[in-house]
């Protein structure tokens, strides 16, 4: 698929992605998110589970955020959104969903002025679809190959994650 990035297209799925527990809550709505691209290996079988390193990493991250006693987030209503590109195998999507992830199919967003230096970065721009999920107050994007050594508890409330007041400063005389 090819999409011009101006204007930004909507994701394929228009259904709300807020978890039922968060929908009932009057508090802020948060989510974790990652992107799973098709297996980037040349001539890869997109249904093969063993050779898709990013899919396997996304499963580990899903386990860590939602299930691990050491690293799971304290609020179980905070979902783990997994954006998937069109060629990701349906069996992989079913596995992620069965393990608790909220899978969101998105289009493959490309721009001819950006050349991905590595094949596994081909779907990089599709992360921009996260900006369209305005049902959430905050979404923390985590690369699928991140391995947690401790919980993200408190990350959404951390001072660094709050809106910051900036001072308007001229950087050029014409500003």
PDB file of N, CA and C in Angstrom, residues 96-153:
ATOM      1  N   UNK A  96      -1.343 -13.233  19.483  1.00  0.00           N
ATOM      2  CA  UNK A  96      -1.234 -12.007  20.277  1.00  0.00           C
ATOM      3  C   UNK A  96      -2.539 -11.691  21.000  1.00  0.00           C
ATOM      4  N   UNK A  97      -3.659 -11.836  20.293  1.00  0.00           N
ATOM      5  CA  UNK A  97      -4.961 -11.584  20.915  1.00  0.00           C
ATOM      6  C   UNK A  97      -5.237 -12.580  22.035  1.00  0.00           C
ATOM      7  N   UNK A  98      -4.905 -13.851  21.811  1.00  0.00           N
ATOM      8  CA  UNK A  98      -5.169 -14.870  22.836  1.00  0.00           C
ATOM      9  C   UNK A  98      -4.325 -14.652  24.080  1.00  0.00           C
ATOM     10  N   UNK A  99      -3.212 -13.947  23.923  1.00  0.00           N
ATOM     11  CA  UNK A  99      -2.334 -13.671  25.058  1.00  0.00           C
ATOM     12  C   UNK A  99      -2.626 -12.317  25.708  1.00  0.00           C
ATOM     13  N   UNK A 100      -3.708 -11.653  25.259  1.00  0.00           N
ATOM     14  CA  UNK A 100      -4.172 -10.446  25.934  1.00  0.00           C
ATOM     15  C   UNK A 100      -3.910  -9.131  25.226  1.00  0.00           C
ATOM     16  N   UNK A 101      -3.190  -9.134  24.115  1.00  0.00           N
ATOM     17  CA  UNK A 101      -2.920  -7.883  23.393  1.00  0.00           C
ATOM     18  C   UNK A 101      -4.174  -7.424  22.656  1.00  0.00           C
ATOM     19  N   UNK A 102      -4.288  -6.125  22.480  1.00  0.00           N
ATOM     20  CA  UNK A 102      -5.338  -5.540  21.654  1.00  0.00           C
ATOM     21  C   UNK A 102      -4.723  -5.261  20.294  1.00  0.00           C
ATOM     22  N   UNK A 103      -5.054  -6.103  19.313  1.00  0.00           N
ATOM     23  CA  UNK A 103      -4.447  -6.004  17.990  1.00  0.00           C
ATOM     24  C   UNK A 103      -5.246  -5.018  17.141  1.00  0.00           C
ATOM     25  N   UNK A 104      -4.521  -4.082  16.531  1.00  0.00           N
ATOM     26  CA  UNK A 104      -5.148  -3.066  15.691  1.00  0.00           C
ATOM     27  C   UNK A 104      -4.483  -3.107  14.316  1.00  0.00           C
ATOM     28  N   UNK A 105      -5.193  -3.614  13.303  1.00  0.00           N
ATOM     29  CA  UNK A 105      -4.627  -3.607  11.953  1.00  0.00           C
ATOM     30  C   UNK A 105      -4.533  -2.172  11.445  1.00  0.00           C
ATOM     31  N   UNK A 106      -3.384  -1.823  10.869  1.00  0.00           N
ATOM     32  CA  UNK A 106      -3.203  -0.506  10.265  1.00  0.00           C
ATOM     33  C   UNK A 106      -2.640  -0.676   8.867  1.00  0.00           C
ATOM     34  N   UNK A 107      -2.845   0.332   8.052  1.00  0.00           N
ATOM     35  CA  UNK A 107      -2.305   0.312   6.692  1.00  0.00           C
ATOM     36  C   UNK A 107      -0.796   0.533   6.733  1.00  0.00           C
ATOM     37  N   UNK A 108      -0.160   0.154   5.669  1.00  0.00           N
ATOM     38  CA  UNK A 108       1.279   0.375   5.526  1.00  0.00           C
ATOM     39  C   UNK A 108       1.464   1.805   5.023  1.00  0.00           C
ATOM     40  N   UNK A 109       1.884   2.674   5.889  1.00  0.00           N
ATOM     41  CA  UNK A 109       2.074   4.081   5.559  1.00  0.00           C
ATOM     42  C   UNK A 109       3.490   4.284   5.034  1.00  0.00           C
ATOM     43  N   UNK A 110       3.608   4.831   3.828  1.00  0.00           N
ATOM     44  CA  UNK A 110       4.908   5.056   3.209  1.00  0.00           C
ATOM     45  C   UNK A 110       4.980   6.476   2.666  1.00  0.00           C
ATOM     46  N   UNK A 111       6.182   6.958   2.517  1.00  0.00           N
ATOM     47  CA  UNK A 111       6.437   8.230   1.847  1.00  0.00           C
ATOM     48  C   UNK A 111       7.676   8.035   0.987  1.00  0.00           C
ATOM     49  N   UNK A 112       7.612   8.485  -0.259  1.00  0.00           N
ATOM     50  CA  UNK A 112       8.742   8.241  -1.157  1.00  0.00           C
ATOM     51  C   UNK A 112       9.996   9.019  -0.774  1.00  0.00           C
ATOM     52  N   UNK A 113       9.891   9.980   0.110  1.00  0.00           N
ATOM     53  CA  UNK A 113      11.048  10.767   0.524  1.00  0.00           C
ATOM     54  C   UNK A 113      11.765  10.171   1.724  1.00  0.00           C
ATOM     55  N   UNK A 114      11.253   9.049   2.228  1.00  0.00           N
ATOM     56  CA  UNK A 114      11.914   8.359   3.340  1.00  0.00           C
ATOM     57  C   UNK A 114      12.342   6.982   2.857  1.00  0.00           C
ATOM     58  N   UNK A 115      13.603   6.690   3.001  1.00  0.00           N
ATOM     59  CA  UNK A 115      14.138   5.382   2.622  1.00  0.00           C
ATOM     60  C   UNK A 115      14.571   4.665   3.892  1.00  0.00           C
ATOM     61  N   UNK A 116      13.927   3.551   4.177  1.00  0.00           N
ATOM     62  CA  UNK A 116      14.274   2.764   5.366  1.00  0.00           C
ATOM     63  C   UNK A 116      15.652   2.142   5.158  1.00  0.00           C
ATOM     64  N   UNK A 117      16.586   2.383   6.070  1.00  0.00           N
ATOM     65  CA  UNK A 117      17.936   1.834   5.895  1.00  0.00           C
ATOM     66  C   UNK A 117      18.018   0.323   6.108  1.00  0.00           C
ATOM     67  N   UNK A 118      17.045  -0.234   6.820  1.00  0.00           N
ATOM     68  CA  UNK A 118      17.011  -1.674   7.064  1.00  0.00           C
ATOM     69  C   UNK A 118      15.627  -2.194   6.702  1.00  0.00           C
ATOM     70  N   UNK A 119      15.518  -3.401   6.166  1.00  0.00           N
ATOM     71  CA  UNK A 119      14.208  -3.918   5.750  1.00  0.00           C
ATOM     72  C   UNK A 119      13.207  -4.002   6.899  1.00  0.00           C
ATOM     73  N   UNK A 120      13.674  -4.260   8.114  1.00  0.00           N
ATOM     74  CA  UNK A 120      12.748  -4.384   9.244  1.00  0.00           C
ATOM     75  C   UNK A 120      12.145  -3.041   9.655  1.00  0.00           C
ATOM     76  N   UNK A 121      12.649  -1.956   9.120  1.00  0.00           N
ATOM     77  CA  UNK A 121      12.109  -0.626   9.435  1.00  0.00           C
ATOM     78  C   UNK A 121      11.130  -0.142   8.375  1.00  0.00           C
ATOM     79  N   UNK A 122      10.756  -1.017   7.463  1.00  0.00           N
ATOM     80  CA  UNK A 122       9.918  -0.627   6.344  1.00  0.00           C
ATOM     81  C   UNK A 122       8.585  -0.016   6.783  1.00  0.00           C
ATOM     82  N   UNK A 123       7.996  -0.493   7.846  1.00  0.00           N
ATOM     83  CA  UNK A 123       6.695  -0.002   8.304  1.00  0.00           C
ATOM     84  C   UNK A 123       6.776   1.120   9.311  1.00  0.00           C
ATOM     85  N   UNK A 124       7.924   1.724   9.440  1.00  0.00           N
ATOM     86  CA  UNK A 124       8.186   2.727  10.464  1.00  0.00           C
ATOM     87  C   UNK A 124       7.128   3.830  10.549  1.00  0.00           C
ATOM     88  N   UNK A 125       6.709   4.370   9.425  1.00  0.00           N
ATOM     89  CA  UNK A 125       5.750   5.481   9.456  1.00  0.00           C
ATOM     90  C   UNK A 125       4.368   5.081   9.965  1.00  0.00           C
ATOM     91  N   UNK A 126       4.059   3.803   9.938  1.00  0.00           N
ATOM     92  CA  UNK A 126       2.744   3.361  10.399  1.00  0.00           C
ATOM     93  C   UNK A 126       2.532   3.628  11.885  1.00  0.00           C
ATOM     94  N   UNK A 127       3.610   3.869  12.615  1.00  0.00           N
ATOM     95  CA  UNK A 127       3.485   4.245  14.029  1.00  0.00           C
ATOM     96  C   UNK A 127       2.718   5.555  14.185  1.00  0.00           C
ATOM     97  N   UNK A 128       2.735   6.375  13.151  1.00  0.00           N
ATOM     98  CA  UNK A 128       2.051   7.665  13.222  1.00  0.00           C
ATOM     99  C   UNK A 128       0.543   7.518  13.429  1.00  0.00           C
ATOM    100  N   UNK A 129      -0.011   6.354  13.096  1.00  0.00           N
ATOM    101  CA  UNK A 129      -1.441   6.144  13.315  1.00  0.00           C
ATOM    102  C   UNK A 129      -1.819   6.268  14.793  1.00  0.00           C
ATOM    103  N   UNK A 130      -0.857   6.093  15.689  1.00  0.00           N
ATOM    104  CA  UNK A 130      -1.158   6.238  17.115  1.00  0.00           C
ATOM    105  C   UNK A 130      -1.713   7.615  17.441  1.00  0.00           C
ATOM    106  N   UNK A 131      -1.327   8.624  16.686  1.00  0.00           N
ATOM    107  CA  UNK A 131      -1.833   9.987  16.937  1.00  0.00           C
ATOM    108  C   UNK A 131      -3.340  10.070  16.722  1.00  0.00           C
ATOM    109  N   UNK A 132      -3.920   9.127  15.994  1.00  0.00           N
ATOM    110  CA  UNK A 132      -5.373   9.166  15.736  1.00  0.00           C
ATOM    111  C   UNK A 132      -6.188   8.546  16.871  1.00  0.00           C
ATOM    112  N   UNK A 133      -5.547   7.926  17.836  1.00  0.00           N
ATOM    113  CA  UNK A 133      -6.275   7.280  18.935  1.00  0.00           C
ATOM    114  C   UNK A 133      -6.498   8.266  20.072  1.00  0.00           C
ATOM    115  N   UNK A 134      -7.383   9.202  19.811  1.00  0.00           N
ATOM    116  CA  UNK A 134      -7.633  10.283  20.765  1.00  0.00           C
ATOM    117  C   UNK A 134      -8.521   9.864  21.931  1.00  0.00           C
ATOM    118  N   UNK A 135      -8.969   8.615  21.957  1.00  0.00           N
ATOM    119  CA  UNK A 135      -9.708   8.111  23.121  1.00  0.00           C
ATOM    120  C   UNK A 135      -8.784   7.989  24.328  1.00  0.00           C
ATOM    121  N   UNK A 136      -7.492   8.003  24.093  1.00  0.00           N
ATOM    122  CA  UNK A 136      -6.500   7.871  25.167  1.00  0.00           C
ATOM    123  C   UNK A 136      -5.911   9.227  25.519  1.00  0.00           C
ATOM    124  N   UNK A 137      -5.638   9.401  26.804  1.00  0.00           N
ATOM    125  CA  UNK A 137      -4.950  10.608  27.250  1.00  0.00           C
ATOM    126  C   UNK A 137      -3.456  10.505  26.979  1.00  0.00           C
ATOM    127  N   UNK A 138      -2.903   9.303  27.151  1.00  0.00           N
ATOM    128  CA  UNK A 138      -1.480   9.080  26.909  1.00  0.00           C
ATOM    129  C   UNK A 138      -1.281   7.665  26.392  1.00  0.00           C
ATOM    130  N   UNK A 139      -0.404   7.546  25.394  1.00  0.00           N
ATOM    131  CA  UNK A 139       0.007   6.241  24.878  1.00  0.00           C
ATOM    132  C   UNK A 139       1.524   6.217  24.921  1.00  0.00           C
ATOM    133  N   UNK A 140       2.066   5.184  25.527  1.00  0.00           N
ATOM    134  CA  UNK A 140       3.515   4.998  25.550  1.00  0.00           C
ATOM    135  C   UNK A 140       3.883   3.980  24.483  1.00  0.00           C
ATOM    136  N   UNK A 141       4.588   4.437  23.449  1.00  0.00           N
ATOM    137  CA  UNK A 141       5.055   3.525  22.414  1.00  0.00           C
ATOM    138  C   UNK A 141       6.347   2.876  22.890  1.00  0.00           C
ATOM    139  N   UNK A 142       6.400   1.555  22.776  1.00  0.00           N
ATOM    140  CA  UNK A 142       7.575   0.787  23.173  1.00  0.00           C
ATOM    141  C   UNK A 142       7.967  -0.081  21.977  1.00  0.00           C
ATOM    142  N   UNK A 143       9.208   0.051  21.516  1.00  0.00           N
ATOM    143  CA  UNK A 143       9.655  -0.809  20.430  1.00  0.00           C
ATOM    144  C   UNK A 143       9.491  -2.265  20.833  1.00  0.00           C
ATOM    145  N   UNK A 144       9.100  -3.100  19.879  1.00  0.00           N
ATOM    146  CA  UNK A 144       8.813  -4.507  20.172  1.00  0.00           C
ATOM    147  C   UNK A 144      10.019  -5.260  20.710  1.00  0.00           C
ATOM    148  N   UNK A 145      11.217  -4.800  20.386  1.00  0.00           N
ATOM    149  CA  UNK A 145      12.402  -5.532  20.837  1.00  0.00           C
ATOM    150  C   UNK A 145      12.975  -5.005  22.157  1.00  0.00           C
ATOM    151  N   UNK A 146      12.174  -4.268  22.898  1.00  0.00           N
ATOM    152  CA  UNK A 146      12.588  -3.806  24.233  1.00  0.00           C
ATOM    153  C   UNK A 146      12.325  -4.929  25.235  1.00  0.00           C
ATOM    154  N   UNK A 147      13.263  -5.147  26.114  1.00  0.00           N
ATOM    155  CA  UNK A 147      13.106  -6.143  27.174  1.00  0.00           C
ATOM    156  C   UNK A 147      13.065  -5.403  28.506  1.00  0.00           C
ATOM    157  N   UNK A 148      11.968  -5.558  29.241  1.00  0.00           N
ATOM    158  CA  UNK A 148      11.802  -4.845  30.503  1.00  0.00           C
ATOM    159  C   UNK A 148      12.564  -5.538  31.629  1.00  0.00           C
ATOM    160  N   UNK A 149      13.206  -4.744  32.458  1.00  0.00           N
ATOM    161  CA  UNK A 149      13.856  -5.299  33.645  1.00  0.00           C
ATOM    162  C   UNK A 149      13.119  -4.886  34.910  1.00  0.00           C
ATOM    163  N   UNK A 150      12.176  -3.946  34.770  1.00  0.00           N
ATOM    164  CA  UNK A 150      11.294  -3.588  35.875  1.00  0.00           C
ATOM    165  C   UNK A 150      10.002  -3.042  35.287  1.00  0.00           C
ATOM    166  N   UNK A 151       9.008  -2.867  36.140  1.00  0.00           N
ATOM    167  CA  UNK A 151       7.695  -2.420  35.699  1.00  0.00           C
ATOM    168  C   UNK A 151       7.706  -0.953  35.285  1.00  0.00           C
ATOM    169  N   UNK A 152       6.772  -0.601  34.424  1.00  0.00           N
ATOM    170  CA  UNK A 152       6.550   0.795  34.041  1.00  0.00           C
ATOM    171  C   UNK A 152       5.623   1.504  35.027  1.00  0.00           C
ATOM    172  N   UNK A 153       5.325   0.894  36.170  1.00  0.00           N
ATOM    173  CA  UNK A 153       4.433   1.520  37.141  1.00  0.00           C
ATOM    174  C   UNK A 153       4.850   2.958  37.404  1.00  0.00           C
TER     175      UNK A 153
END
